[in-house]
Amino acid sequence: MALVGIVLLSACGQQGIQVAETAGRTESDTVYEKMQEEQKKQKKSRPSPISEKETELSEVIEKLPSDSPVPSMEPDPESYDLQLVFIGDETFGQNPDGTGIPELCMMRCKAHGYSLTAAGTGAAVEDTEILGNERWRSQGLVGMVKAMNAEINTGIFADEAVQAVLTDAETDFSNTDYFIISYGLNDFRHGIPQNNEEYAYDFRTYAGALRVAVGALKDRYPGAEIILCSPYYCRFYKDGWMIGDSNTFDQGKGTLRDYMGTCEYIAGEQQVLFLNTYDNLGIDGYTADEYLQDGIYLTDKARDSYADLLAGMILNHEEQKNN
């Protein structure tokens, strides 16, 4: 009906014009008609707001590449420039073929750093080791941190790789993003007490040594993160016979699992990161043959799993810090 009305009005308009022409047109009539014609032309040439938006949108769509990548939600190691420092015993240390946990973890994080790992060492200072910085001989965690802070003679360390790092003039621990500490197995094997209830910072105990080392690193490198890695599941043998595992074997100071609990407690107390390799590495009584050599040392597969676990923690922590 609306369309019919428009047609009828148009027809009436045309008849009106014809009548005007027949009756005789004035100059004002001619001017008025020209104005109407000009308005009609402008309406036809002017695009609607909708068509303008559609044109702009189509231009944007055409400019988008067809193979535009979808943003990943996974942490991107290349976006970080991390320095990692690894401090630990032989279970954490370097392998001659470059497949130690420090090397594997740095590869996964695309990071650089230093490995300060010494065989046979623990976190604590043993009773037979002399105290005093001038005569210091302990090569464990407390001694390593003292050497890093240039408090003792670095010549005491038997490991040549450790000495090379500590004596290199270009070594700079001040740029460290993460200090990663792993001790406990040798503290357990050497019968080191887990704690001294009368003096929390007794570095002749496992917990006391962790407290002293973490505190010293925090004071000297306040911008760095610290990760305490727990001991992992082990089996113990004597004369070819298994005498127990880390859940059951106790030399009078607790099981290795107890030392793991102490490590976790200190991490919480000191408000540093904790990596629970005992429960999360996948090693237990059923998988020990696959993951352990001689009941203690990690196989290639186990080191890969350890590096995955540790690198995952670091990269996820970086992602959270940057969000």
Short mmCIF file of C-alpha atoms in Angstrom, two decimals, residues 93-281:
data_model
loop_
_atom_site.label_atom_id
_atom_site.label_comp_id
_atom_site.label_asym_id
_atom_site.label_seq_id
_atom_site.Cartn_x
_atom_site.Cartn_y
_atom_site.Cartn_z
CA GLY A 93 74.87 -32.31 38.65
CA GLN A 94 76.46 -32.32 35.27
CA ASN A 95 76.83 -35.36 33.07
CA PRO A 96 79.86 -35.78 30.81
CA ASP A 97 77.57 -35.99 27.78
CA GLY A 98 75.78 -32.73 28.61
CA THR A 99 72.53 -34.35 29.69
CA GLY A 100 72.58 -33.23 33.31
CA ILE A 101 69.52 -31.57 34.78
CA PRO A 102 71.04 -28.05 34.64
CA GLU A 103 71.84 -28.33 30.93
CA LEU A 104 68.49 -29.88 30.05
CA CYS A 105 66.56 -27.30 32.04
CA MET A 106 68.46 -24.37 30.51
CA MET A 107 67.75 -25.74 27.05
CA ARG A 108 64.03 -25.93 27.77
CA CYS A 109 63.95 -22.41 29.20
CA LYS A 110 66.30 -21.04 26.52
CA ALA A 111 68.27 -19.69 29.45
CA HIS A 112 71.93 -19.32 30.37
CA GLY A 113 73.58 -19.80 33.73
CA TYR A 114 75.94 -21.75 35.94
CA SER A 115 76.08 -25.23 37.43
CA LEU A 116 77.64 -25.42 40.90
CA THR A 117 77.17 -29.07 41.78
CA ALA A 118 79.64 -31.11 43.80
CA ALA A 119 79.59 -34.88 44.30
CA GLY A 120 79.20 -36.25 47.81
CA THR A 121 78.07 -32.96 49.32
CA GLY A 122 75.04 -32.10 51.41
CA ALA A 123 73.37 -28.94 52.56
CA ALA A 124 74.76 -29.09 56.10
CA VAL A 125 78.28 -28.61 57.45
CA GLU A 126 79.48 -31.88 58.99
CA ASP A 127 80.78 -32.15 62.54
CA THR A 128 84.33 -32.94 61.37
CA GLU A 129 84.58 -29.81 59.19
CA ILE A 130 86.33 -26.76 60.60
CA LEU A 131 84.39 -23.51 60.95
CA GLY A 132 85.58 -19.94 60.37
CA ASN A 133 85.85 -18.38 56.92
CA GLU A 134 89.65 -18.31 56.89
CA ARG A 135 89.92 -22.06 57.45
CA TRP A 136 86.64 -23.12 55.86
CA ARG A 137 86.66 -26.55 54.20
CA SER A 138 83.00 -27.58 53.72
CA GLN A 139 82.06 -27.86 50.04
CA GLY A 140 78.31 -28.27 50.62
CA LEU A 141 75.52 -25.74 50.25
CA VAL A 142 76.63 -23.35 52.99
CA GLY A 143 80.20 -23.34 51.70
CA MET A 144 79.04 -22.89 48.10
CA VAL A 145 77.01 -19.81 48.98
CA LYS A 146 79.94 -18.42 50.98
CA ALA A 147 82.20 -18.93 47.95
CA MET A 148 79.68 -17.24 45.65
CA ASN A 149 79.69 -14.26 48.01
CA ALA A 150 83.53 -14.23 48.05
CA GLU A 151 83.68 -14.99 51.79
CA ILE A 152 85.97 -18.05 51.59
CA ASN A 153 88.81 -19.40 49.49
CA THR A 154 87.38 -20.99 46.33
CA GLY A 155 90.41 -23.29 46.08
CA ILE A 156 88.82 -25.71 48.55
CA PHE A 157 86.48 -27.12 45.90
CA ALA A 158 87.65 -30.38 44.39
CA ASP A 159 85.37 -30.14 41.35
CA GLU A 160 87.26 -28.37 38.54
CA ALA A 161 84.06 -27.20 36.84
CA VAL A 162 82.92 -25.53 40.06
CA GLN A 163 86.31 -23.88 40.54
CA ALA A 164 86.24 -22.64 36.94
CA VAL A 165 82.91 -20.89 37.51
CA LEU A 166 83.90 -19.40 40.87
CA THR A 167 87.26 -18.08 39.66
CA ASP A 168 86.11 -16.75 36.28
CA ALA A 169 86.25 -12.95 36.32
CA GLU A 170 83.20 -12.79 34.05
CA THR A 171 80.99 -14.82 36.40
CA ASP A 172 78.23 -12.53 37.67
CA PHE A 173 75.63 -13.91 40.06
CA SER A 174 73.97 -10.50 40.47
CA ASN A 175 71.97 -11.03 37.26
CA THR A 176 70.49 -14.33 38.43
CA ASP A 177 66.75 -14.83 38.04
CA TYR A 178 66.54 -18.22 39.78
CA PHE A 179 68.79 -19.98 42.30
CA ILE A 180 67.81 -23.66 42.16
CA ILE A 181 68.93 -25.74 45.15
CA SER A 182 68.82 -29.52 45.46
CA TYR A 183 70.26 -31.30 48.51
CA GLY A 184 69.11 -33.92 50.97
CA LEU A 185 70.26 -37.34 49.79
CA ASN A 186 73.78 -37.05 51.22
CA ASP A 187 72.52 -35.33 54.36
CA PHE A 188 70.36 -38.41 54.88
CA ARG A 189 73.17 -40.86 54.03
CA HIS A 190 75.65 -39.08 56.32
CA GLY A 191 73.24 -39.09 59.25
CA ILE A 192 72.87 -35.31 59.43
CA PRO A 193 70.13 -34.26 61.90
CA GLN A 194 67.11 -32.74 60.23
CA ASN A 195 66.69 -29.89 62.69
CA ASN A 196 67.90 -28.33 65.92
CA GLU A 197 64.88 -27.31 67.98
CA GLU A 198 67.00 -25.06 70.20
CA TYR A 199 68.69 -23.15 67.35
CA ALA A 200 66.88 -22.95 64.01
CA TYR A 201 69.93 -21.64 62.10
CA ASP A 202 72.31 -24.42 63.12
CA PHE A 203 73.97 -25.15 59.78
CA ARG A 204 75.14 -28.51 61.06
CA THR A 205 71.52 -29.61 60.51
CA TYR A 206 69.66 -30.00 57.22
CA ALA A 207 66.96 -27.44 58.00
CA GLY A 208 69.42 -24.99 59.56
CA ALA A 209 71.72 -25.13 56.52
CA LEU A 210 68.80 -24.47 54.17
CA ARG A 211 67.73 -21.50 56.30
CA VAL A 212 71.25 -20.03 56.39
CA ALA A 213 71.81 -20.44 52.63
CA VAL A 214 68.40 -19.11 51.60
CA GLY A 215 68.80 -16.13 53.93
CA ALA A 216 72.26 -15.32 52.56
CA LEU A 217 71.04 -15.50 48.95
CA LYS A 218 68.05 -13.29 49.73
CA ASP A 219 70.28 -10.68 51.37
CA ARG A 220 72.84 -10.64 48.57
CA TYR A 221 70.49 -11.09 45.58
CA PRO A 222 67.08 -9.69 46.64
CA GLY A 223 65.68 -9.67 43.10
CA ALA A 224 66.21 -13.39 42.48
CA GLU A 225 63.75 -16.22 42.98
CA ILE A 226 64.83 -19.32 44.94
CA ILE A 227 63.61 -22.85 44.26
CA LEU A 228 64.17 -25.62 46.80
CA CYS A 229 64.02 -29.04 45.12
CA SER A 230 63.25 -31.97 47.38
CA PRO A 231 65.06 -35.32 47.35
CA TYR A 232 63.32 -37.89 45.15
CA TYR A 233 62.38 -41.52 45.78
CA CYS A 234 65.36 -43.89 46.11
CA ARG A 235 66.17 -47.52 46.91
CA PHE A 236 69.08 -48.59 49.09
CA TYR A 237 71.21 -51.72 48.68
CA LYS A 238 73.89 -53.48 50.69
CA ASP A 239 75.98 -56.33 49.33
CA GLY A 240 73.62 -56.59 46.38
CA TRP A 241 70.50 -56.84 48.52
CA MET A 242 67.85 -54.19 48.86
CA ILE A 243 67.67 -53.08 52.49
CA GLY A 244 64.82 -50.59 52.08
CA ASP A 245 63.60 -47.59 50.17
CA SER A 246 63.22 -43.92 50.99
CA ASN A 247 59.82 -44.54 52.55
CA THR A 248 61.07 -47.09 55.07
CA PHE A 249 64.87 -47.06 55.52
CA ASP A 250 65.92 -45.02 58.56
CA GLN A 251 69.46 -44.57 59.90
CA GLY A 252 68.28 -42.94 63.09
CA LYS A 253 67.57 -39.42 61.79
CA GLY A 254 64.42 -40.18 59.79
CA THR A 255 63.65 -41.52 56.32
CA LEU A 256 64.55 -39.72 53.12
CA ARG A 257 60.87 -38.93 52.76
CA ASP A 258 61.11 -37.13 56.11
CA TYR A 259 63.93 -35.00 54.69
CA MET A 260 61.66 -34.16 51.77
CA GLY A 261 59.07 -32.95 54.29
CA THR A 262 61.67 -30.80 56.01
CA CYS A 263 62.67 -29.26 52.68
CA GLU A 264 59.03 -28.46 51.93
CA TYR A 265 58.58 -26.93 55.38
CA ILE A 266 61.61 -24.65 54.98
CA ALA A 267 60.43 -23.51 51.54
CA GLY A 268 57.10 -22.48 53.04
CA GLU A 269 58.72 -20.87 56.05
CA GLN A 270 61.17 -18.87 53.93
CA GLN A 271 58.51 -18.09 51.30
CA VAL A 272 60.43 -19.51 48.37
CA LEU A 273 59.35 -21.87 45.60
CA PHE A 274 59.26 -25.62 46.26
CA LEU A 275 59.60 -28.39 43.67
CA ASN A 276 58.28 -31.69 45.04
CA THR A 277 60.23 -34.23 43.01
CA TYR A 278 59.46 -36.98 45.53
CA ASP A 279 55.77 -37.12 44.65
CA ASN A 280 55.70 -35.52 41.18
CA LEU A 281 58.65 -37.04 39.34
#
